[in-house]
GROMACS .gro file of C-alpha atoms in nm:
model
  199
    1MET     CA    1  -0.223  -0.639  -1.237
    2ARG     CA    2   0.060  -0.502  -1.024
    3SER     CA    3   0.324  -0.551  -1.296
    4ILE     CA    4   0.114  -0.383  -1.560
    5VAL     CA    5   0.053  -0.075  -1.342
    6LEU     CA    6   0.426  -0.061  -1.245
    7ALA     CA    7   0.538  -0.089  -1.605
    8LEU     CA    8   0.301   0.192  -1.702
    9ALA     CA    9   0.425   0.412  -1.422
   10THR     CA   10   0.789   0.347  -1.525
   11PHE     CA   11   0.707   0.432  -1.892
   12VAL     CA   12   0.526   0.753  -1.798
   13ALA     CA   13   0.799   0.862  -1.555
   14GLY     CA   14   1.018   0.965  -1.848
   15GLY     CA   15   1.384   0.951  -1.929
   16PRO     CA   16   1.702   0.856  -1.759
   17ALA     CA   17   1.713   1.160  -1.527
   18ALA     CA   18   1.378   1.063  -1.373
   19ALA     CA   19   1.492   0.703  -1.323
   20GLN     CA   20   1.819   0.802  -1.162
   21SER     CA   21   1.663   1.017  -0.889
   22TRP     CA   22   1.466   0.728  -0.737
   23GLN     CA   23   1.627   0.476  -0.504
   24GLU     CA   24   1.502   0.168  -0.316
   25TYR     CA   25   1.520   0.196   0.062
   26SER     CA   26   1.508  -0.132   0.258
   27TYR     CA   27   1.395  -0.166   0.621
   28PRO     CA   28   1.477  -0.524   0.734
   29THR     CA   29   1.339  -0.466   1.087
   30TYR     CA   30   0.997  -0.411   0.936
   31SER     CA   31   1.039  -0.653   0.646
   32PHE     CA   32   0.972  -0.412   0.362
   33ALA     CA   33   1.139  -0.198   0.095
   34VAL     CA   34   1.012   0.098  -0.101
   35ALA     CA   35   1.137   0.345  -0.355
   36PHE     CA   36   1.160   0.716  -0.277
   37PRO     CA   37   1.289   1.006  -0.502
   38ALA     CA   38   1.493   1.140  -0.201
   39ASP     CA   39   1.607   1.033   0.139
   40PRO     CA   40   1.290   0.995   0.352
   41GLN     CA   41   1.230   1.164   0.679
   42ILE     CA   42   1.171   0.899   0.950
   43GLU     CA   43   0.946   0.984   1.238
   44ARG     CA   44   0.834   0.786   1.547
   45THR     CA   45   0.471   0.861   1.618
   46THR     CA   46   0.145   0.696   1.720
   47TYR     CA   47  -0.144   0.561   1.517
   48GLN     CA   48  -0.501   0.534   1.633
   49VAL     CA   49  -0.645   0.185   1.571
   50ALA     CA   50  -1.009   0.083   1.525
   51ASP     CA   51  -1.100   0.063   1.893
   52GLY     CA   52  -0.962   0.415   1.962
   53ARG     CA   53  -0.631   0.304   2.124
   54SER     CA   54  -0.303   0.455   2.009
   55VAL     CA   55  -0.019   0.224   1.903
   56GLU     CA   56   0.347   0.295   1.818
   57ALA     CA   57   0.416   0.372   1.455
   58GLN     CA   58   0.696   0.466   1.217
   59VAL     CA   59   0.634   0.706   0.934
   60TYR     CA   60   0.874   0.734   0.634
   61SER     CA   61   0.798   1.033   0.414
   62VAL     CA   62   0.914   1.259   0.134
   63ARG     CA   63   0.738   1.587   0.055
   64GLN     CA   64   0.785   1.736  -0.292
   65ALA     CA   65   0.637   2.042  -0.461
   66THR     CA   66   0.360   1.838  -0.622
   67SER     CA   67   0.323   1.531  -0.401
   68VAL     CA   68   0.359   1.377  -0.056
   69LEU     CA   69   0.486   1.011  -0.038
   70LYS     CA   70   0.440   0.835   0.289
   71VAL     CA   71   0.465   0.483   0.446
   72THR     CA   72   0.320   0.424   0.787
   73VAL     CA   73   0.403   0.110   0.983
   74ALA     CA   74   0.185   0.070   1.295
   75GLU     CA   75   0.245  -0.198   1.559
   76LEU     CA   76  -0.070  -0.409   1.603
   77ALA     CA   77   0.075  -0.700   1.803
   78GLY     CA   78  -0.143  -0.762   2.103
   79ALA     CA   79  -0.417  -0.533   1.973
   80ASN     CA   80  -0.647  -0.834   1.912
   81LEU     CA   81  -0.819  -0.669   1.610
   82GLU     CA   82  -0.961  -0.853   1.311
   83GLU     CA   83  -0.801  -0.774   0.977
   84SER     CA   84  -1.130  -0.635   0.846
   85ALA     CA   85  -1.150  -0.392   1.137
   86VAL     CA   86  -0.789  -0.279   1.086
   87ILE     CA   87  -0.824  -0.223   0.711
   88GLY     CA   88  -1.177  -0.075   0.741
   89HIS     CA   89  -1.056   0.180   0.996
   90ALA     CA   90  -0.755   0.272   0.784
   91ILE     CA   91  -0.984   0.332   0.483
   92LYS     CA   92  -1.223   0.539   0.690
   93THR     CA   93  -0.938   0.748   0.830
   94LEU     CA   94  -0.768   0.801   0.492
   95SER     CA   95  -1.090   0.903   0.317
   96ALA     CA   96  -1.229   1.134   0.589
   97GLY     CA   97  -1.359   1.441   0.415
   98GLY     CA   98  -1.291   1.290   0.075
   99GLU     CA   99  -1.435   1.038  -0.168
  100VAL     CA  100  -1.314   0.683  -0.233
  101LYS     CA  101  -1.315   0.641  -0.609
  102ILE     CA  102  -1.161   0.292  -0.620
  103ASP     CA  103  -1.146   0.023  -0.349
  104ILE     CA  104  -1.023  -0.306  -0.481
  105PRO     CA  105  -0.821  -0.603  -0.347
  106HIS     CA  106  -0.447  -0.575  -0.374
  107ARG     CA  107  -0.164  -0.820  -0.345
  108ILE     CA  108   0.214  -0.803  -0.313
  109TYR     CA  109   0.350  -1.152  -0.357
  110ARG     CA  110   0.148  -1.348  -0.101
  111VAL     CA  111   0.047  -1.054   0.117
  112TYR     CA  112  -0.317  -0.946   0.059
  113GLY     CA  113  -0.470  -0.611   0.131
  114ARG     CA  114  -0.664  -0.326  -0.035
  115GLN     CA  115  -0.581  -0.063  -0.289
  116LEU     CA  116  -0.760   0.271  -0.295
  117SER     CA  117  -0.792   0.583  -0.503
  118ILE     CA  118  -0.919   0.881  -0.303
  119LEU     CA  119  -1.026   1.222  -0.417
  120GLY     CA  120  -0.969   1.478  -0.136
  121ALA     CA  121  -1.210   1.764  -0.066
  122ASP     CA  122  -0.922   1.994  -0.143
  123GLY     CA  123  -0.871   1.846  -0.493
  124SER     CA  124  -0.580   1.623  -0.392
  125ARG     CA  125  -0.564   1.268  -0.534
  126SER     CA  126  -0.426   0.981  -0.329
  127THR     CA  127  -0.322   0.628  -0.437
  128VAL     CA  128  -0.308   0.408  -0.135
  129ALA     CA  129  -0.251   0.044  -0.031
  130VAL     CA  130  -0.311  -0.100   0.314
  131PHE     CA  131  -0.210  -0.435   0.457
  132ASP     CA  132  -0.249  -0.615   0.794
  133TYR     CA  133   0.061  -0.832   0.803
  134ASN     CA  134   0.279  -0.989   1.075
  135GLY     CA  135   0.122  -0.791   1.354
  136ARG     CA  136   0.154  -0.459   1.177
  137LEU     CA  137  -0.049  -0.226   0.959
  138TYR     CA  138   0.141  -0.117   0.649
  139GLN     CA  139  -0.008   0.184   0.481
  140ILE     CA  140   0.150   0.338   0.178
  141GLU     CA  141   0.004   0.662   0.046
  142GLY     CA  142   0.107   0.871  -0.246
  143LYS     CA  143  -0.082   1.202  -0.258
  144ALA     CA  144  -0.079   1.434  -0.558
  145LEU     CA  145  -0.135   1.783  -0.420
  146PRO     CA  146  -0.409   2.009  -0.561
  147GLY     CA  147  -0.314   2.177  -0.886
  148GLY     CA  148   0.007   1.973  -0.907
  149SER     CA  149   0.124   1.720  -1.161
  150GLY     CA  150   0.249   1.460  -0.912
  151ASP     CA  151   0.033   1.168  -1.039
  152THR     CA  152   0.324   0.984  -1.198
  153ASP     CA  153   0.535   0.994  -0.880
  154VAL     CA  154   0.236   0.893  -0.668
  155LEU     CA  155   0.162   0.585  -0.878
  156ARG     CA  156   0.529   0.488  -0.903
  157PHE     CA  157   0.572   0.518  -0.528
  158GLN     CA  158   0.263   0.325  -0.429
  159GLN     CA  159   0.357   0.039  -0.664
  160SER     CA  160   0.713   0.016  -0.537
  161LEU     CA  161   0.631  -0.139  -0.195
  162THR     CA  162   0.761  -0.492  -0.144
  163PHE     CA  163   0.762  -0.727   0.149
  164THR     CA  164   1.107  -0.876   0.189
  165ASP     CA  165   1.053  -1.174   0.424
  166GLY     CA  166   0.875  -1.414   0.185
  167GLY     CA  167   0.579  -1.455   0.414
  168SER     CA  168   0.201  -1.440   0.368
  169ASN     CA  169  -0.105  -1.322   0.552
  170ARG     CA  170  -0.317  -1.601   0.398
  171SER     CA  171  -0.299  -1.973   0.450
  172PRO     CA  172  -0.224  -2.198   0.145
  173GLU     CA  173  -0.589  -2.310   0.164
  174ALA     CA  174  -0.712  -1.953   0.155
  175ILE     CA  175  -0.489  -1.871  -0.141
  176ARG     CA  176  -0.617  -2.180  -0.323
  177ALA     CA  177  -0.977  -2.081  -0.253
  178ILE     CA  178  -0.917  -1.730  -0.394
  179ARG     CA  179  -0.774  -1.876  -0.709
  180GLU     CA  180  -1.054  -2.126  -0.749
  181ALA     CA  181  -1.319  -1.851  -0.703
  182CYS     CA  182  -1.171  -1.657  -0.994
  183ARG     CA  183  -1.187  -1.709  -1.370
  184ALA     CA  184  -0.937  -1.967  -1.501
  185ASP     CA  185  -0.749  -1.710  -1.708
  186VAL     CA  186  -0.655  -1.496  -1.408
  187ALA     CA  187  -0.341  -1.660  -1.270
  188ASN     CA  188  -0.293  -1.464  -0.950
  189PRO     CA  189  -0.608  -1.286  -0.826
  190ALA     CA  190  -0.567  -1.033  -0.549
  191GLY     CA  191  -0.881  -1.151  -0.375
  192PRO     CA  192  -1.229  -1.296  -0.428
  193ASP     CA  193  -1.356  -0.949  -0.526
  194ASP     CA  194  -1.072  -0.879  -0.771
  195PRO     CA  195  -1.241  -0.699  -1.067
  196ARG     CA  196  -1.063  -0.941  -1.305
  197CYS     CA  197  -1.259  -1.225  -1.154
  198ARG     CA  198  -1.602  -1.090  -1.258
  199ARG     CA  199  -1.779  -1.341  -1.468
   0.00000   0.00000   0.00000
């Protein structure tokens, strides 16, 4: 699913000039890499987790005329929160005042999370993925601003996130169960509720 969407985004993005402006940025301390169309602004901040506490966070962002591209990495170590609470709170926060149009499982290699499409009350459109991994919340959000034409950049950005440490947030047994719960012709389902697994 991920490779099809990424291929489509690359095709839609256009010619060589568009491809040359994007660059992958790697952050080994946080075990991820992502592509931005310009050098991102990096900001230390706080993030409010499900129980109302604030935790340290890093935000990497680029604002363009038609879109805002942002990765938030929040430190969850010691927060003692269940993954469902972390992801559920992130979705609630992201969609406040808007409408979730799509909420499906998402997977990058062996790291499992959720992918969302959100229509903002102001007419903005966001493509988001959230993951609870290695004691951190990873939240990548591409927002096409109202009246703009930033959908291609938003999709390309959201699909560019990779985890670089080769780890997983599921046990081998859980991954096997996910695969067994899905149709035989879906090789790598993103979760038991992956739309491709509907019988």
